[in-house]
Structure formats: C-alpha cells, structure tokens
Amino acid sequence: MAIALPLLTEDTAICCATMTGGVLDAAQAERIARVFKALGDPTRVRLLSLVAAGTDGEACICDLTAPVGLSQPTVSHHMSKLADAGLVTREQRGRWAYFRVVPEALESSAQALLTK
C-alpha cells in the first residue's frame, strides 16, 4: 500500500524554513553544500580532526599520512578538497604544506542548520 506524502504548502515552507535558520539564497546553498560534500568522506573528517588537534592548531602534510594510512598524494588530494571547501588554509613552508582549520567555516555551516 502506497503512503500518501503531504504536499508542500506555503505553511509547510514557512515551518521548514526554520530548520535552516531561514531561506538560503543560491550562493549560500552552494557554499554550504560544498562544505558538507567535503565532509561527506570519513577520511576527510578524520584529517580535519587531526589538523585541529595538531600543535598550534595546524599540521604538516607529512604528519597526516601515517594516521590515516594513505600515501602523501592521496592525503594531498583530500586536503585540497577541504581547502577548496574553505575548511582549511594551506601554507607552503619549503617543500611541505601546512594546514590550519578555519573555525568560522565550520561555525557558519553548522549555524545554517540550526533553528533561530
């Protein structure tokens, strides 16, 4: 037996809008989706936590390979996705890249899902 789903009405849209703290414009939705897409991979979530837990809140790419058991090029690829999403910054020091979490990016993405 099929279950009938309620149609979205203006009242429903108003009610559901509070789930995201309001109606997002296209640019906001794109930015937030990019963040959540980057965090949709468990390795990236783990890498982000490793960077956040690093000394002074940063980590060298050379220190991220062993904990996740991946090669340096693979970790670099994952870190590039996190950087593209605005979740980390990258600083080149000699031959090594250092990453730092951008707390505002995490905060704004989380806030987008909270009710006001």
Tab-separated table of C-alpha atoms in Angstrom:
chain	number	residue	atom	x	y	z
A	1	MET	CA	0.000	0.000	0.000
A	2	ALA	CA	1.412	3.390	-1.004
A	3	ILE	CA	1.692	6.083	1.605
A	4	ALA	CA	0.489	9.496	0.519
A	5	LEU	CA	3.000	12.204	1.309
A	6	PRO	CA	1.703	15.660	2.168
A	7	LEU	CA	2.209	18.328	-0.445
A	8	LEU	CA	4.399	21.289	0.392
A	9	THR	CA	2.268	24.295	1.072
A	10	GLU	CA	3.175	27.849	1.982
A	11	ASP	CA	2.595	26.941	5.636
A	12	THR	CA	4.941	23.954	5.336
A	13	ALA	CA	7.625	26.042	3.642
A	14	ILE	CA	7.469	28.596	6.445
A	15	CYS	CA	7.647	25.854	9.066
A	16	CYS	CA	10.536	24.049	7.414
A	17	ALA	CA	12.495	27.237	6.751
A	18	THR	CA	13.293	27.465	10.447
A	19	MET	CA	15.259	24.216	10.185
A	20	THR	CA	17.941	26.126	8.322
A	21	GLY	CA	17.539	29.393	10.164
A	22	GLY	CA	15.812	30.891	7.147
A	23	VAL	CA	15.662	30.544	3.412
A	24	LEU	CA	19.108	30.267	1.873
A	25	ASP	CA	19.925	32.021	-1.366
A	26	ALA	CA	21.599	30.078	-4.176
A	27	ALA	CA	25.135	31.214	-3.281
A	28	GLN	CA	24.709	30.284	0.397
A	29	ALA	CA	23.295	26.886	-0.514
A	30	GLU	CA	26.204	26.242	-2.905
A	31	ARG	CA	28.804	27.201	-0.275
A	32	ILE	CA	27.219	25.062	2.435
A	33	ALA	CA	26.786	22.114	0.061
A	34	ARG	CA	30.487	22.326	-0.854
A	35	VAL	CA	31.390	22.124	2.841
A	36	PHE	CA	29.136	19.160	3.508
A	37	LYS	CA	30.287	17.412	0.339
A	38	ALA	CA	33.888	17.749	1.510
A	39	LEU	CA	32.885	16.385	4.914
A	40	GLY	CA	30.987	13.506	3.301
A	41	ASP	CA	34.173	11.458	3.214
A	42	PRO	CA	35.221	9.868	6.538
A	43	THR	CA	38.916	10.248	5.687
A	44	ARG	CA	38.460	13.998	5.261
A	45	VAL	CA	36.607	14.267	8.554
A	46	ARG	CA	39.469	12.419	10.209
A	47	LEU	CA	42.087	14.607	8.529
A	48	LEU	CA	40.229	17.723	9.645
A	49	SER	CA	40.210	16.459	13.228
A	50	LEU	CA	43.939	15.680	13.023
A	51	VAL	CA	44.701	19.196	11.836
A	52	ALA	CA	42.512	20.744	14.546
A	53	ALA	CA	44.242	18.631	17.207
A	54	GLY	CA	47.723	19.487	15.932
A	55	THR	CA	50.208	21.669	17.772
A	56	ASP	CA	49.037	25.281	17.477
A	57	GLY	CA	46.009	24.026	15.543
A	58	GLU	CA	47.978	23.156	12.450
A	59	ALA	CA	49.565	20.106	10.852
A	60	CYS	CA	52.112	19.373	8.174
A	61	ILE	CA	51.053	17.113	5.329
A	62	CYS	CA	53.991	14.899	6.309
A	63	ASP	CA	52.323	14.221	9.678
A	64	LEU	CA	48.923	13.329	8.209
A	65	THR	CA	49.785	10.293	6.089
A	66	ALA	CA	50.591	7.724	8.796
A	67	PRO	CA	47.480	8.268	10.968
A	68	VAL	CA	45.134	7.642	8.032
A	69	GLY	CA	47.314	5.012	6.341
A	70	LEU	CA	47.311	6.699	2.954
A	71	SER	CA	50.022	7.917	0.616
A	72	GLN	CA	51.082	11.548	0.574
A	73	PRO	CA	49.484	12.243	-2.851
A	74	THR	CA	46.158	10.796	-1.650
A	75	VAL	CA	46.239	12.833	1.553
A	76	SER	CA	47.133	15.921	-0.507
A	77	HIS	CA	44.090	15.280	-2.689
A	78	HIS	CA	41.811	15.055	0.368
A	79	MET	CA	43.360	18.182	1.896
A	80	SER	CA	42.852	20.011	-1.396
A	81	LYS	CA	39.131	19.192	-1.234
A	82	LEU	CA	38.976	20.525	2.341
A	83	ALA	CA	40.826	23.685	1.273
A	84	ASP	CA	38.543	24.182	-1.752
A	85	ALA	CA	35.567	23.993	0.620
A	86	GLY	CA	37.156	26.676	2.791
A	87	LEU	CA	37.562	24.385	5.799
A	88	VAL	CA	41.355	24.665	5.989
A	89	THR	CA	44.023	27.087	4.882
A	90	ARG	CA	47.246	25.923	3.280
A	91	GLU	CA	50.670	27.484	3.758
A	92	GLN	CA	53.737	26.309	1.882
A	93	ARG	CA	56.904	26.171	4.024
A	94	GLY	CA	59.799	24.955	1.963
A	95	ARG	CA	58.792	21.644	0.444
A	96	TRP	CA	55.991	20.940	2.961
A	97	ALA	CA	52.434	22.198	3.108
A	98	TYR	CA	50.937	23.108	6.480
A	99	PHE	CA	47.221	23.204	7.081
A	100	ARG	CA	45.130	25.058	9.628
A	101	VAL	CA	41.383	24.695	10.302
A	102	VAL	CA	39.172	27.697	9.528
A	103	PRO	CA	36.827	27.679	12.562
A	104	GLU	CA	34.477	30.259	11.019
A	105	ALA	CA	33.726	27.930	8.109
A	106	LEU	CA	32.655	25.136	10.431
A	107	GLU	CA	30.647	27.519	12.598
A	108	SER	CA	28.769	29.157	9.724
A	109	SER	CA	27.904	25.786	8.173
A	110	ALA	CA	26.613	24.466	11.489
A	111	GLN	CA	24.638	27.655	12.096
A	112	ALA	CA	22.929	27.289	8.727
A	113	LEU	CA	21.233	24.156	10.020
A	114	LEU	CA	20.156	25.482	13.407
A	115	THR	CA	16.787	26.965	14.164
A	116	LYS	CA	16.582	30.602	15.051
